[in-house]
Short mmCIF file of C-alpha atoms in Angstrom, two decimals:
data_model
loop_
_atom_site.label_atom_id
_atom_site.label_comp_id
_atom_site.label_asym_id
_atom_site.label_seq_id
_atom_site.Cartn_x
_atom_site.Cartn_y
_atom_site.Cartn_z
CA UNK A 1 8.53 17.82 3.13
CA UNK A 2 6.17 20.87 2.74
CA UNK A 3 2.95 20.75 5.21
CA UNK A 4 -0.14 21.71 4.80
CA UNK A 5 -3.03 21.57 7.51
CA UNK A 6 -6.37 22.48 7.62
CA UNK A 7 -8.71 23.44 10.57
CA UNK A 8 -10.77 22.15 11.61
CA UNK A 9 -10.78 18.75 10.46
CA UNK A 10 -14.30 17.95 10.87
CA UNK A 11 -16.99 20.22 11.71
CA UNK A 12 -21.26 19.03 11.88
CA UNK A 13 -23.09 22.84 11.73
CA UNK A 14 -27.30 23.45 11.32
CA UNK A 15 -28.79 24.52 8.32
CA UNK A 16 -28.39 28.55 7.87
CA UNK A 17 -25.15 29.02 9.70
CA UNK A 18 -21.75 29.64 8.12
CA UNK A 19 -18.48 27.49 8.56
CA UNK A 20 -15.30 29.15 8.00
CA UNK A 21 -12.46 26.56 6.93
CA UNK A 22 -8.51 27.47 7.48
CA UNK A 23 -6.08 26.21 4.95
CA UNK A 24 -2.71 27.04 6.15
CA UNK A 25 1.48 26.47 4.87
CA UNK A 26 3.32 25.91 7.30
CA UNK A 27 6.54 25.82 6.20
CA UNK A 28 6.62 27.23 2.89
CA UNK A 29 5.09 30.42 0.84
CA UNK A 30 2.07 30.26 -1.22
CA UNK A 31 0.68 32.38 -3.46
CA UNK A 32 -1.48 30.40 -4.77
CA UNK A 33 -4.11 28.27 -3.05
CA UNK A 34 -7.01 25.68 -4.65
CA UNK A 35 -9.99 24.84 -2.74
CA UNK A 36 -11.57 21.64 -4.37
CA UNK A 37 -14.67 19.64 -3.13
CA UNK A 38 -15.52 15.82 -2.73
CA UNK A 39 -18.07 13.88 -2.66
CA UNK A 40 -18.76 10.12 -1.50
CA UNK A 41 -17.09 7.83 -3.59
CA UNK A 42 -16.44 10.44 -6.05
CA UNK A 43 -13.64 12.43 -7.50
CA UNK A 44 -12.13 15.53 -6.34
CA UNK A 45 -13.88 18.81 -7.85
CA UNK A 46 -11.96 22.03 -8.32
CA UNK A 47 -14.25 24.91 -6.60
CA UNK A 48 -11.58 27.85 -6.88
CA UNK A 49 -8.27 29.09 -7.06
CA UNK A 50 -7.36 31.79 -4.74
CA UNK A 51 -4.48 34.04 -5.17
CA UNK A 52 -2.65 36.06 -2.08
CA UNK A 53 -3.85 39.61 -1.85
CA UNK A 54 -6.39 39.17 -4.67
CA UNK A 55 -10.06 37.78 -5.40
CA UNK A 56 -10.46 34.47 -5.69
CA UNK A 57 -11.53 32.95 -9.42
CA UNK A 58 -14.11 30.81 -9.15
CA UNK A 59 -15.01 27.49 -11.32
CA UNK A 60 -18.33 27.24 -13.15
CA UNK A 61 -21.02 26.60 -11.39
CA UNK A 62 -19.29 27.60 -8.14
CA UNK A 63 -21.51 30.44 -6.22
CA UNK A 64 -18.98 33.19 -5.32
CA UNK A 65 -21.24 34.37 -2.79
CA UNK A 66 -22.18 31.03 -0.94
CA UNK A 67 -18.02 30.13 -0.92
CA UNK A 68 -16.37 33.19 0.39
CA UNK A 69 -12.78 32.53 0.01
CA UNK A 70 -10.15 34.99 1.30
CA UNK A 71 -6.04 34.98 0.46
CA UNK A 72 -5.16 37.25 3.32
CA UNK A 73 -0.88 36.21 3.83
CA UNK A 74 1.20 33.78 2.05
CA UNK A 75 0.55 31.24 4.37
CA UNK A 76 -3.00 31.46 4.62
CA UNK A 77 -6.17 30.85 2.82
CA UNK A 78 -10.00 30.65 4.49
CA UNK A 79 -13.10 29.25 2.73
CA UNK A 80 -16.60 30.44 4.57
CA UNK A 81 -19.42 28.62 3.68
CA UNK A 82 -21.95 30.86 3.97
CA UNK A 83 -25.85 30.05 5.17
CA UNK A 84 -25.22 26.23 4.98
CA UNK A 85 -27.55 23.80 3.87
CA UNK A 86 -27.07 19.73 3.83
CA UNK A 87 -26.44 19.77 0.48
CA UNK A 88 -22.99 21.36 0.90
CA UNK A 89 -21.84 18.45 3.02
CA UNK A 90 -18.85 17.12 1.66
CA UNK A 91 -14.74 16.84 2.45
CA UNK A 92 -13.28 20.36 1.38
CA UNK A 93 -9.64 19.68 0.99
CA UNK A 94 -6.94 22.28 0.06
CA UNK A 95 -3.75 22.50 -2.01
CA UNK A 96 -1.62 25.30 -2.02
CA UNK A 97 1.42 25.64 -4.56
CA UNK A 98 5.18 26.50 -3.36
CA UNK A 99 5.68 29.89 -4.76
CA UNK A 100 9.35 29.26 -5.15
CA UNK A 101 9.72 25.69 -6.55
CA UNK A 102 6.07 25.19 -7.75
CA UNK A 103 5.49 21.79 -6.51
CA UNK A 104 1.50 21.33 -4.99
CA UNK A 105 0.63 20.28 -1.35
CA UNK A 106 -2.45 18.76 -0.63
CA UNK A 107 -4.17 19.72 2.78
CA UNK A 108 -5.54 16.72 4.86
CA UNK A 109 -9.75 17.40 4.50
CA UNK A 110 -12.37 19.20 6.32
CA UNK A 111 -15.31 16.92 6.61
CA UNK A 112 -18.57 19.13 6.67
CA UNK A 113 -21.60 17.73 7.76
CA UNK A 114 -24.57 20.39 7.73
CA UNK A 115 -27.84 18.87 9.33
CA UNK B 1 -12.77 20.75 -21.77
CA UNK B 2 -10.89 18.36 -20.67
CA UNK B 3 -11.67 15.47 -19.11
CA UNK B 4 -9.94 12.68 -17.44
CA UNK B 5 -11.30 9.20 -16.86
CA UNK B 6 -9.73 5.90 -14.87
CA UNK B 7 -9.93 2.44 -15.94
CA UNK B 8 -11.02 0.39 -13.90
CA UNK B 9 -13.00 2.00 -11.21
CA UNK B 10 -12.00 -0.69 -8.80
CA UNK B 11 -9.72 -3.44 -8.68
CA UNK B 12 -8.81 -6.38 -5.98
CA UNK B 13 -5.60 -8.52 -6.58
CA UNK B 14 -3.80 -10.97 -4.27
CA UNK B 15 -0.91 -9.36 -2.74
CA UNK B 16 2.07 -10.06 -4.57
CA UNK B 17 0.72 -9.10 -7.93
CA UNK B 18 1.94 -6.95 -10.58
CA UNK B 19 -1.18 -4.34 -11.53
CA UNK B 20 -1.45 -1.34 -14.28
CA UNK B 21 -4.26 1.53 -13.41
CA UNK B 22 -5.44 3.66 -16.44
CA UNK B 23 -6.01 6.84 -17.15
CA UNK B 24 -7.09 8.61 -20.34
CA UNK B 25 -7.64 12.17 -20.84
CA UNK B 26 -9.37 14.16 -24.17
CA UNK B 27 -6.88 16.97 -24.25
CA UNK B 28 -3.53 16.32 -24.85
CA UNK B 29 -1.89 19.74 -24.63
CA UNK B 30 -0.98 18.98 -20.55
CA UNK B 31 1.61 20.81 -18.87
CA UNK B 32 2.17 17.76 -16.27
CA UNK B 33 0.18 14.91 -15.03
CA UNK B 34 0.12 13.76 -11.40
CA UNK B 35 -0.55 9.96 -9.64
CA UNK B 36 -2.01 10.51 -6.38
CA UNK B 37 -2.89 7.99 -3.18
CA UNK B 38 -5.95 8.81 -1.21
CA UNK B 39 -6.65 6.77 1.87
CA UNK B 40 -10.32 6.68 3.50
CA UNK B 41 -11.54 9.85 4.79
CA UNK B 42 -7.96 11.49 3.97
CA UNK B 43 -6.30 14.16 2.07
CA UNK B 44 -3.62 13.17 -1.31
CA UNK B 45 -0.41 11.77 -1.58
CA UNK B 46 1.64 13.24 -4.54
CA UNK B 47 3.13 9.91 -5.59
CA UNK B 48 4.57 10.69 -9.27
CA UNK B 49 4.15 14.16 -11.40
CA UNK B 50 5.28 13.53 -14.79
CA UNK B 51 5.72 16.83 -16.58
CA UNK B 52 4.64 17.28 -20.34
CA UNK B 53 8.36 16.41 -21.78
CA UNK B 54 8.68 13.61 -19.83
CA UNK B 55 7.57 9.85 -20.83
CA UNK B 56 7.76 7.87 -17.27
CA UNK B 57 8.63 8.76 -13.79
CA UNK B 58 9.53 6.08 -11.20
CA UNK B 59 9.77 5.94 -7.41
CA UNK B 60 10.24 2.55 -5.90
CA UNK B 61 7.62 0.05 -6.81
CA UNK B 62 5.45 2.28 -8.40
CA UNK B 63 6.14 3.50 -12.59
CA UNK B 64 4.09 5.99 -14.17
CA UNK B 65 4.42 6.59 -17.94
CA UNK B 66 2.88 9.26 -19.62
CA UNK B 67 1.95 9.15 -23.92
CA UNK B 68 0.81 12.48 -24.48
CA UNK B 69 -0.45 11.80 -28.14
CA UNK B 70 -2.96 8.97 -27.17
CA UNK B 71 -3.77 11.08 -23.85
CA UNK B 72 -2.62 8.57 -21.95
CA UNK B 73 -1.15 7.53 -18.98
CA UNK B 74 -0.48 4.35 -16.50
CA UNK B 75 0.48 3.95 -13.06
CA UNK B 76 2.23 0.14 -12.75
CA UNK B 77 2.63 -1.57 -9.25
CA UNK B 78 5.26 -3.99 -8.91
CA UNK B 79 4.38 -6.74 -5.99
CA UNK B 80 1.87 -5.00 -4.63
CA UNK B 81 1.41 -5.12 -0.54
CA UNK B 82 -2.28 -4.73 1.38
CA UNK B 83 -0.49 -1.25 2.31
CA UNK B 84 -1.10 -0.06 -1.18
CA UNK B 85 -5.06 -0.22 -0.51
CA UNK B 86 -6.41 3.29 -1.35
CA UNK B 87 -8.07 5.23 -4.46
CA UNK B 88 -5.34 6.33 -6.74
CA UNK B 89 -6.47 9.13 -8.77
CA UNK B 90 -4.88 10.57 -11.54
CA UNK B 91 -4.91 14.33 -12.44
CA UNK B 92 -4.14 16.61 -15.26
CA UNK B 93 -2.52 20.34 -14.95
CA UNK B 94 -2.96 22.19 -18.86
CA UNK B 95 -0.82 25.06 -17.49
CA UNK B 96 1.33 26.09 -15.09
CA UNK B 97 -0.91 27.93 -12.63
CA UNK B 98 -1.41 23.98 -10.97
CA UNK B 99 -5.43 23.82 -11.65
CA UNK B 100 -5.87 20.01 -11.69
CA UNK B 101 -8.41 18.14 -13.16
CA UNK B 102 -9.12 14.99 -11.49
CA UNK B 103 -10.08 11.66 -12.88
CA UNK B 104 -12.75 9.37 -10.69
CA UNK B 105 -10.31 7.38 -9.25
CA UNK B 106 -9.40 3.61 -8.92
CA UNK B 107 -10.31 1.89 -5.80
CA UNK B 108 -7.63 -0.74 -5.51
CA UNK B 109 -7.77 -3.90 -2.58
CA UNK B 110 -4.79 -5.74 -2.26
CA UNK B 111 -6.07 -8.83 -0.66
CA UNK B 112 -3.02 -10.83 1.82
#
């Protein structure tokens, strides 16, 4: 079945710095990616959708500016956290959507932990 | 908006046991609803999409049906195995650009 990863898996970064996060197909096309967010023992939140070769759309609420996300290829998507503070720790996972049969592929997590 | 929501937040059976997990949502103009597994500190398992037209999808022991008009939806385990411990979370697409909308979840325990 369709794979997607994500890199790095885990990551622990100080207050102020960015984190970039790699969400990557690697065996199909996507020209669509999701980024979504999740807390402890809560539910999966949809940050924004990126689209290949375009800007991002971002969900209320969601600071454009803090989450830089960038659709570069088909294959991959990046999500830079920018000027981290604690409060941003959480498990970033990915989806990105076959852009021939339109199925949805979850990534495995990024686990941020900003001290 | 729409909003989904899971019934009951957590759950422990015996193994063996037949269960039903809930989910409701307020908007019932869906384009496809999806049943996913989530293990501890892990990404999703698609188990079942059901799309809009459909009213159950089944893949071994597991049975989703989907009644659009209540905004409903249930994911049934037959003999359930401690290998089905996770959260199952159920999600909601209301177009075809694959934005989901998640519910909370259902923490389920399947005790040997």
């Amino acid at each position: 079945g369709a794979v997607v990863s994500q890199h790095p898996s885990w990551v622990i970064c100080k207050s102020g710095t960015s984190v970039k996060i790699e969400c990557r197909s690697l065996d199909f096309q996507a020209t669509t990616m999701f980024w979504y967010r999740q807390f402890p023992k809560q539910s999966l939140m949809l940050m924004a959708t990126s689209n290949e070769g375009s800007k991002a759309t971002y969900e209320q609420g969601v600071e454009k500016d803090k989450f830089l996300i960038n659709h570069a290829s088909l294959t991959l998507s990046t999500l830079t956290v920018t000027s981290a503070h604690p409060e941003d720790s959480s498990f970033y996972i990915c989806s990105a959507k076959d852009r021939v049969f339109s199925e949805q592929y979850f990534g495995p997590g990024t686990r941020l932990t900003v001290t | 908006k729409q909003e989904v929501t899971q019934i009951p937040a957590a759950l422990s059976v015996p193994e063996g046991e037949n269960l039903v997990l809930n989910c409701s949502f307020t908007d019932s103009a869906i384009y496809n609803l999806q049943w996913f597994r989530q293990d501890p500190g892990k990404g999703l398992t698609s188990l079942l999409l059901i799309q809009s037209s459909q009213r159950e999808q089944t893949s071994g022991r597991l049975n989703a049906s989907l009644d659009k008009s209540s905004g409903r939806s249930t994911l049934y385990i037959a003999a359930s195995q401690p290998g089905d411990s996770a959260t199952y979370l159920c999600a909601v697409s209301s177009s075809n650009t694959g934005k989901l909308i998640f519910g909370q979840g259902t923490t389920l325990q399947v005790k040997p």
